[in-house]
Amino acid sequence: MDAKHWALIVAILLLLGTGSVMANSWLSAHDAQVKLAATVESQNSVIAAAERREQDPSEQLRNTLQQIENLKRDVQTPQQVIQAIPQYLPQLPVPIRVEQAPAEPGKPQPPPVVTIPPEDLKTLYDFSADCAACKAERDTLKASMADELQKGIALARERDAAIKAARGGGFWKRTAQAAKWLGIGIAVGYFAHHR
């Protein structure tokens, strides 16, 4: 065998080696992309289920808040307030009373007098303090929820970027990579043919 045949054998072996490395690389990338697609699909179903679960309590909360607003609008007189308070206040030791002062002849009826027994004051104070604590917790949870929402948006963007990168980048980047490998193939073929 002369040098020309040895060079051809070496070129063929190099092409086969390069081809096998490229095939292995492509298979690995393809497997990674399939695994990524399966992971993304399963995570999307988890996200969709979480969003559905989030909608149910939100709808219930909206309905409850609407009922409370309706009660606030409907309850106007002291007597109505006294009747509605037990729904929202803890059981008071002594009931609150509404008393109507006797009317004097020739004068209009005086407004009713609401009497809060001293025994109820501590219960009412504790309830008010608990309301303030609930408001503080609610405000903190709202802020935390907003932060978590921003984290979720950032993670979704990061995931989308990772998917794009796993696919080889954007259209132009993939086109440039394909052109590079095409150029390498042409050069190897040219040198193998002209040696």
Tab-separated table of N, CA and C in Angstrom, residues 31-148:
chain	number	residue	atom	x	y	z
A	31	ASP	N	-31.975	12.365	23.669
A	31	ASP	CA	-32.468	11.758	24.911
A	31	ASP	C	-32.725	12.819	25.976
A	32	ALA	N	-31.804	13.769	26.089
A	32	ALA	CA	-31.989	14.846	27.067
A	32	ALA	C	-33.216	15.679	26.723
A	33	GLN	N	-33.436	15.925	25.450
A	33	GLN	CA	-34.597	16.716	25.040
A	33	GLN	C	-35.894	15.958	25.308
A	34	VAL	N	-35.910	14.655	25.052
A	34	VAL	CA	-37.102	13.848	25.335
A	34	VAL	C	-37.383	13.838	26.834
A	35	LYS	N	-36.323	13.665	27.628
A	35	LYS	CA	-36.491	13.667	29.087
A	35	LYS	C	-36.983	15.029	29.565
A	36	LEU	N	-36.421	16.098	29.006
A	36	LEU	CA	-36.852	17.448	29.365
A	36	LEU	C	-38.313	17.664	29.002
A	37	ALA	N	-38.713	17.210	27.818
A	37	ALA	CA	-40.105	17.378	27.394
A	37	ALA	C	-41.047	16.626	28.333
A	38	ALA	N	-40.662	15.413	28.741
A	38	ALA	CA	-41.496	14.644	29.666
A	38	ALA	C	-41.584	15.336	31.020
A	39	THR	N	-40.464	15.856	31.495
A	39	THR	CA	-40.455	16.564	32.781
A	39	THR	C	-41.315	17.812	32.712
A	40	VAL	N	-41.168	18.574	31.638
A	40	VAL	CA	-41.954	19.804	31.485
A	40	VAL	C	-43.439	19.471	31.417
A	41	GLU	N	-43.788	18.416	30.680
A	41	GLU	CA	-45.196	18.039	30.567
A	41	GLU	C	-45.770	17.641	31.928
A	42	SER	N	-45.015	16.845	32.696
A	42	SER	CA	-45.513	16.446	34.015
A	42	SER	C	-45.608	17.652	34.946
A	43	GLN	N	-44.640	18.564	34.869
A	43	GLN	CA	-44.693	19.761	35.715
A	43	GLN	C	-45.836	20.678	35.296
A	44	ASN	N	-46.121	20.742	34.004
A	44	ASN	CA	-47.250	21.558	33.550
A	44	ASN	C	-48.562	21.025	34.104
A	45	SER	N	-48.701	19.693	34.197
A	45	SER	CA	-49.930	19.143	34.772
A	45	SER	C	-50.005	19.444	36.267
A	46	VAL	N	-48.869	19.415	36.958
A	46	VAL	CA	-48.845	19.773	38.384
A	46	VAL	C	-49.224	21.241	38.559
A	47	ILE	N	-48.689	22.103	37.699
A	47	ILE	CA	-48.997	23.537	37.774
A	47	ILE	C	-50.475	23.774	37.494
A	48	ALA	N	-51.020	23.096	36.484
A	48	ALA	CA	-52.437	23.270	36.152
A	48	ALA	C	-53.325	22.821	37.312
A	49	ALA	N	-52.978	21.703	37.954
A	49	ALA	CA	-53.762	21.229	39.102
A	49	ALA	C	-53.695	22.227	40.251
A	50	ALA	N	-52.515	22.789	40.489
A	50	ALA	CA	-52.374	23.785	41.560
A	50	ALA	C	-53.195	25.030	41.251
A	51	GLU	N	-53.225	25.442	39.992
A	51	GLU	CA	-54.023	26.614	39.624
A	51	GLU	C	-55.507	26.343	39.823
A	52	ARG	N	-55.958	25.105	39.509
A	52	ARG	CA	-57.374	24.764	39.735
A	52	ARG	C	-57.699	24.786	41.226
A	53	ARG	N	-56.790	24.224	42.047
A	53	ARG	CA	-57.026	24.232	43.496
A	53	ARG	C	-57.038	25.653	44.034
A	54	GLU	N	-56.240	26.514	43.448
A	54	GLU	CA	-56.179	27.906	43.886
A	54	GLU	C	-57.466	28.647	43.528
A	55	GLN	N	-58.088	28.287	42.421
A	55	GLN	CA	-59.312	28.960	41.985
A	55	GLN	C	-60.476	28.684	42.938
A	56	ASP	N	-60.606	27.440	43.424
A	56	ASP	CA	-61.735	27.087	44.283
A	56	ASP	C	-61.785	27.934	45.552
A	57	PRO	N	-60.715	28.008	46.353
A	57	PRO	CA	-60.774	28.855	47.552
A	57	PRO	C	-60.959	30.330	47.207
A	58	SER	N	-60.400	30.766	46.101
A	58	SER	CA	-60.564	32.169	45.715
A	58	SER	C	-62.029	32.472	45.441
A	59	GLU	N	-62.702	31.551	44.789
A	59	GLU	CA	-64.132	31.739	44.499
A	59	GLU	C	-64.934	31.717	45.804
A	60	GLN	N	-64.611	30.803	46.703
A	60	GLN	CA	-65.301	30.752	47.990
A	60	GLN	C	-65.072	32.039	48.771
A	61	LEU	N	-63.847	32.535	48.770
A	61	LEU	CA	-63.543	33.783	49.469
A	61	LEU	C	-64.333	34.933	48.869
A	62	ARG	N	-64.380	34.994	47.549
A	62	ARG	CA	-65.148	36.057	46.890
A	62	ARG	C	-66.619	36.010	47.310
A	63	ASN	N	-67.197	34.809	47.357
A	63	ASN	CA	-68.603	34.660	47.762
A	63	ASN	C	-68.803	35.089	49.211
A	64	THR	N	-67.902	34.670	50.096
A	64	THR	CA	-68.012	35.040	51.511
A	64	THR	C	-67.909	36.545	51.688
A	65	LEU	N	-66.944	37.161	51.014
A	65	LEU	CA	-66.793	38.619	51.118
A	65	LEU	C	-68.024	39.343	50.572
A	66	GLN	N	-68.616	38.803	49.515
A	66	GLN	CA	-69.836	39.416	48.970
A	66	GLN	C	-70.987	39.301	49.973
A	67	GLN	N	-71.104	38.164	50.644
A	67	GLN	CA	-72.150	38.004	51.658
A	67	GLN	C	-71.947	38.991	52.803
A	68	ILE	N	-70.714	39.178	53.222
A	68	ILE	CA	-70.436	40.128	54.309
A	68	ILE	C	-70.782	41.544	53.868
A	69	GLU	N	-70.424	41.902	52.638
A	69	GLU	CA	-70.771	43.238	52.127
A	69	GLU	C	-72.281	43.422	52.074
A	70	ASN	N	-73.008	42.385	51.675
A	70	ASN	CA	-74.475	42.465	51.645
A	70	ASN	C	-75.033	42.679	53.049
A	71	LEU	N	-74.485	41.950	54.035
A	71	LEU	CA	-74.946	42.126	55.420
A	71	LEU	C	-74.651	43.539	55.914
A	72	LYS	N	-73.474	44.057	55.593
A	72	LYS	CA	-73.128	45.416	56.025
A	72	LYS	C	-74.095	46.431	55.423
A	73	ARG	N	-74.508	46.186	54.210
A	73	ARG	CA	-75.440	47.096	53.551
A	73	ARG	C	-76.859	46.943	54.129
A	74	ASP	N	-77.257	45.705	54.451
A	74	ASP	CA	-78.625	45.447	54.909
A	74	ASP	C	-78.847	45.793	56.375
A	75	VAL	N	-77.824	45.630	57.208
A	75	VAL	CA	-77.972	45.870	58.646
A	75	VAL	C	-77.705	47.347	58.918
A	76	GLN	N	-78.753	48.068	59.358
A	76	GLN	CA	-78.636	49.510	59.544
A	76	GLN	C	-79.027	49.976	60.950
A	77	THR	N	-80.090	49.435	61.481
A	77	THR	CA	-80.593	49.933	62.767
A	77	THR	C	-79.846	49.272	63.918
A	78	PRO	N	-79.840	49.912	65.093
A	78	PRO	CA	-79.184	49.299	66.257
A	78	PRO	C	-79.745	47.911	66.570
A	79	GLN	N	-81.055	47.744	66.435
A	79	GLN	CA	-81.661	46.447	66.727
A	79	GLN	C	-81.153	45.386	65.743
A	80	GLN	N	-81.027	45.732	64.461
A	80	GLN	CA	-80.499	44.793	63.468
A	80	GLN	C	-79.031	44.450	63.767
A	81	VAL	N	-78.278	45.456	64.199
A	81	VAL	CA	-76.869	45.223	64.533
A	81	VAL	C	-76.772	44.247	65.697
A	82	ILE	N	-77.576	44.462	66.737
A	82	ILE	CA	-77.550	43.584	67.916
A	82	ILE	C	-77.903	42.155	67.515
A	83	GLN	N	-78.836	41.988	66.587
A	83	GLN	CA	-79.217	40.641	66.157
A	83	GLN	C	-78.133	39.994	65.283
A	84	ALA	N	-77.400	40.803	64.512
A	84	ALA	CA	-76.398	40.251	63.592
A	84	ALA	C	-75.038	40.026	64.247
A	85	ILE	N	-74.736	40.737	65.325
A	85	ILE	CA	-73.410	40.652	65.962
A	85	ILE	C	-73.016	39.232	66.366
A	86	PRO	N	-73.904	38.404	66.902
A	86	PRO	CA	-73.466	37.063	67.326
A	86	PRO	C	-72.854	36.216	66.203
A	87	GLN	N	-73.148	36.544	64.937
A	87	GLN	CA	-72.546	35.790	63.830
A	87	GLN	C	-71.038	36.037	63.744
A	88	TYR	N	-70.583	37.203	64.216
A	88	TYR	CA	-69.190	37.599	64.017
A	88	TYR	C	-68.396	37.762	65.304
A	89	LEU	N	-69.075	37.887	66.415
A	89	LEU	CA	-68.388	38.057	67.696
A	89	LEU	C	-68.452	36.759	68.476
A	90	PRO	N	-67.471	36.545	69.337
A	90	PRO	CA	-67.557	35.370	70.203
A	90	PRO	C	-68.751	35.515	71.150
A	91	GLN	N	-69.127	34.420	71.743
A	91	GLN	CA	-70.246	34.452	72.687
A	91	GLN	C	-69.902	35.385	73.845
A	92	LEU	N	-70.719	36.399	74.023
A	92	LEU	CA	-70.486	37.374	75.092
A	92	LEU	C	-71.049	36.844	76.402
A	93	PRO	N	-70.369	37.142	77.526
A	93	PRO	CA	-70.868	36.671	78.823
A	93	PRO	C	-72.271	37.196	79.124
A	94	VAL	N	-72.503	38.459	78.822
A	94	VAL	CA	-73.821	39.070	79.052
A	94	VAL	C	-74.237	39.710	77.730
A	95	PRO	N	-75.455	39.466	77.258
A	95	PRO	CA	-75.859	40.017	75.970
A	95	PRO	C	-75.900	41.548	75.983
A	96	ILE	N	-75.596	42.125	74.835
A	96	ILE	CA	-75.724	43.578	74.668
A	96	ILE	C	-77.217	43.879	74.567
A	97	ARG	N	-77.599	45.004	75.177
A	97	ARG	CA	-79.029	45.344	75.198
A	97	ARG	C	-79.266	46.656	74.464
A	98	VAL	N	-80.426	46.728	73.822
A	98	VAL	CA	-80.897	47.977	73.219
A	98	VAL	C	-82.130	48.382	74.018
A	99	GLU	N	-82.038	49.562	74.604
A	99	GLU	CA	-83.165	50.037	75.419
A	99	GLU	C	-83.720	51.308	74.804
A	100	GLN	N	-85.024	51.388	74.813
A	100	GLN	CA	-85.698	52.571	74.289
A	100	GLN	C	-86.106	53.439	75.475
A	101	ALA	N	-85.578	54.654	75.477
A	101	ALA	CA	-85.950	55.586	76.553
A	101	ALA	C	-87.410	55.985	76.365
A	102	PRO	N	-88.119	56.216	77.481
A	102	PRO	CA	-89.526	56.613	77.349
A	102	PRO	C	-89.633	57.990	76.698
A	103	ALA	N	-90.626	58.135	75.879
A	103	ALA	CA	-90.839	59.417	75.187
A	103	ALA	C	-91.558	60.384	76.108
A	104	GLU	N	-91.119	61.624	76.052
A	104	GLU	CA	-91.791	62.666	76.829
A	104	GLU	C	-92.910	63.235	75.970
A	105	PRO	N	-94.013	63.624	76.627
A	105	PRO	CA	-95.133	64.151	75.841
A	105	PRO	C	-94.717	65.411	75.072
A	106	GLY	N	-95.071	65.456	73.795
A	106	GLY	CA	-94.805	66.621	72.966
A	106	GLY	C	-93.408	66.648	72.374
A	107	LYS	N	-92.594	65.687	72.685
A	107	LYS	CA	-91.234	65.644	72.136
A	107	LYS	C	-91.091	64.395	71.263
A	108	PRO	N	-90.164	64.447	70.303
A	108	PRO	CA	-89.987	63.260	69.458
A	108	PRO	C	-89.368	62.105	70.250
A	109	GLN	N	-89.553	60.942	69.700
A	109	GLN	CA	-89.022	59.720	70.335
A	109	GLN	C	-87.495	59.806	70.384
A	110	PRO	N	-86.862	59.636	71.571
A	110	PRO	CA	-85.396	59.675	71.649
A	110	PRO	C	-84.808	58.418	70.987
A	111	PRO	N	-83.558	58.509	70.529
A	111	PRO	CA	-82.936	57.330	69.912
A	111	PRO	C	-82.725	56.232	70.952
A	112	PRO	N	-82.662	54.989	70.501
A	112	PRO	CA	-82.440	53.901	71.448
A	112	PRO	C	-81.033	53.984	72.044
A	113	VAL	N	-80.898	53.425	73.246
A	113	VAL	CA	-79.620	53.417	73.953
A	113	VAL	C	-79.102	51.979	73.954
A	114	VAL	N	-77.846	51.816	73.501
A	114	VAL	CA	-77.221	50.493	73.482
A	114	VAL	C	-76.340	50.392	74.719
A	115	THR	N	-76.554	49.324	75.489
A	115	THR	CA	-75.799	49.130	76.720
A	115	THR	C	-74.882	47.921	76.559
A	116	ILE	N	-73.576	48.168	76.740
A	116	ILE	CA	-72.602	47.074	76.708
A	116	ILE	C	-72.212	46.799	78.151
A	117	PRO	N	-72.540	45.621	78.650
A	117	PRO	CA	-72.200	45.299	80.030
A	117	PRO	C	-70.678	45.257	80.219
A	118	PRO	N	-70.183	45.657	81.386
A	118	PRO	CA	-68.734	45.655	81.648
A	118	PRO	C	-68.101	44.272	81.469
A	119	GLU	N	-68.863	43.223	81.721
A	119	GLU	CA	-68.327	41.863	81.585
A	119	GLU	C	-67.940	41.549	80.128
A	120	ASP	N	-68.568	42.251	79.174
A	120	ASP	CA	-68.301	42.000	77.756
A	120	ASP	C	-67.073	42.743	77.237
A	121	LEU	N	-66.592	43.727	77.976
A	121	LEU	CA	-65.522	44.578	77.463
A	121	LEU	C	-64.245	43.790	77.149
A	122	LYS	N	-63.821	42.900	78.044
A	122	LYS	CA	-62.591	42.130	77.811
A	122	LYS	C	-62.747	41.232	76.583
A	123	THR	N	-63.900	40.591	76.443
A	123	THR	CA	-64.146	39.736	75.279
A	123	THR	C	-64.096	40.555	73.994
A	124	LEU	N	-64.727	41.735	74.005
A	124	LEU	CA	-64.714	42.609	72.823
A	124	LEU	C	-63.301	43.115	72.522
A	125	TYR	N	-62.551	43.447	73.568
A	125	TYR	CA	-61.171	43.910	73.377
A	125	TYR	C	-60.314	42.797	72.767
A	126	ASP	N	-60.424	41.580	73.317
A	126	ASP	CA	-59.656	40.449	72.785
A	126	ASP	C	-60.009	40.191	71.320
A	127	PHE	N	-61.292	40.286	71.005
A	127	PHE	CA	-61.732	40.076	69.629
A	127	PHE	C	-61.128	41.137	68.709
A	128	SER	N	-61.119	42.383	69.162
A	128	SER	CA	-60.526	43.466	68.362
A	128	SER	C	-59.026	43.250	68.171
A	129	ALA	N	-58.342	42.810	69.225
A	129	ALA	CA	-56.902	42.543	69.118
A	129	ALA	C	-56.644	41.389	68.148
A	130	ASP	N	-57.479	40.344	68.225
A	130	ASP	CA	-57.346	39.229	67.289
A	130	ASP	C	-57.576	39.694	65.851
A	131	CYS	N	-58.527	40.611	65.658
A	131	CYS	CA	-58.776	41.160	64.313
A	131	CYS	C	-57.543	41.902	63.801
A	132	ALA	N	-56.910	42.665	64.677
A	132	ALA	CA	-55.697	43.387	64.274
A	132	ALA	C	-54.585	42.400	63.916
A	133	ALA	N	-54.467	41.314	64.702
A	133	ALA	CA	-53.454	40.295	64.404
A	133	ALA	C	-53.753	39.619	63.065
A	134	CYS	N	-55.029	39.316	62.818
A	134	CYS	CA	-55.412	38.698	61.538
A	134	CYS	C	-55.099	39.621	60.370
A	135	LYS	N	-55.348	40.910	60.548
A	135	LYS	CA	-55.063	41.876	59.480
A	135	LYS	C	-53.564	41.915	59.200
A	136	ALA	N	-52.752	41.909	60.261
A	136	ALA	CA	-51.297	41.923	60.071
A	136	ALA	C	-50.835	40.649	59.356
A	137	GLU	N	-51.377	39.496	59.771
A	137	GLU	CA	-51.034	38.233	59.113
A	137	GLU	C	-51.469	38.251	57.653
A	138	ARG	N	-52.671	38.748	57.398
A	138	ARG	CA	-53.190	38.810	56.030
A	138	ARG	C	-52.293	39.677	55.154
A	139	ASP	N	-51.899	40.848	55.670
A	139	ASP	CA	-51.039	41.734	54.886
A	139	ASP	C	-49.690	41.076	54.597
A	140	THR	N	-49.144	40.371	55.602
A	140	THR	CA	-47.875	39.670	55.413
A	140	THR	C	-48.028	38.548	54.386
A	141	LEU	N	-49.127	37.798	54.484
A	141	LEU	CA	-49.360	36.707	53.536
A	141	LEU	C	-49.573	37.232	52.119
A	142	LYS	N	-50.253	38.370	51.991
A	142	LYS	CA	-50.437	38.965	50.662
A	142	LYS	C	-49.089	39.335	50.060
A	143	ALA	N	-48.225	39.950	50.871
A	143	ALA	CA	-46.898	40.331	50.379
A	143	ALA	C	-46.092	39.082	50.021
A	144	SER	N	-46.179	38.055	50.867
A	144	SER	CA	-45.461	36.812	50.601
A	144	SER	C	-45.989	36.145	49.336
A	145	MET	N	-47.307	36.183	49.154
A	145	MET	CA	-47.905	35.592	47.959
A	145	MET	C	-47.460	36.339	46.705
A	146	ALA	N	-47.376	37.656	46.795
A	146	ALA	CA	-46.901	38.443	45.651
A	146	ALA	C	-45.454	38.077	45.328
A	147	ASP	N	-44.628	37.887	46.370
A	147	ASP	CA	-43.238	37.482	46.153
A	147	ASP	C	-43.169	36.101	45.496
A	148	GLU	N	-43.993	35.172	45.992
A	148	GLU	CA	-44.011	33.824	45.421
A	148	GLU	C	-44.479	33.854	43.969
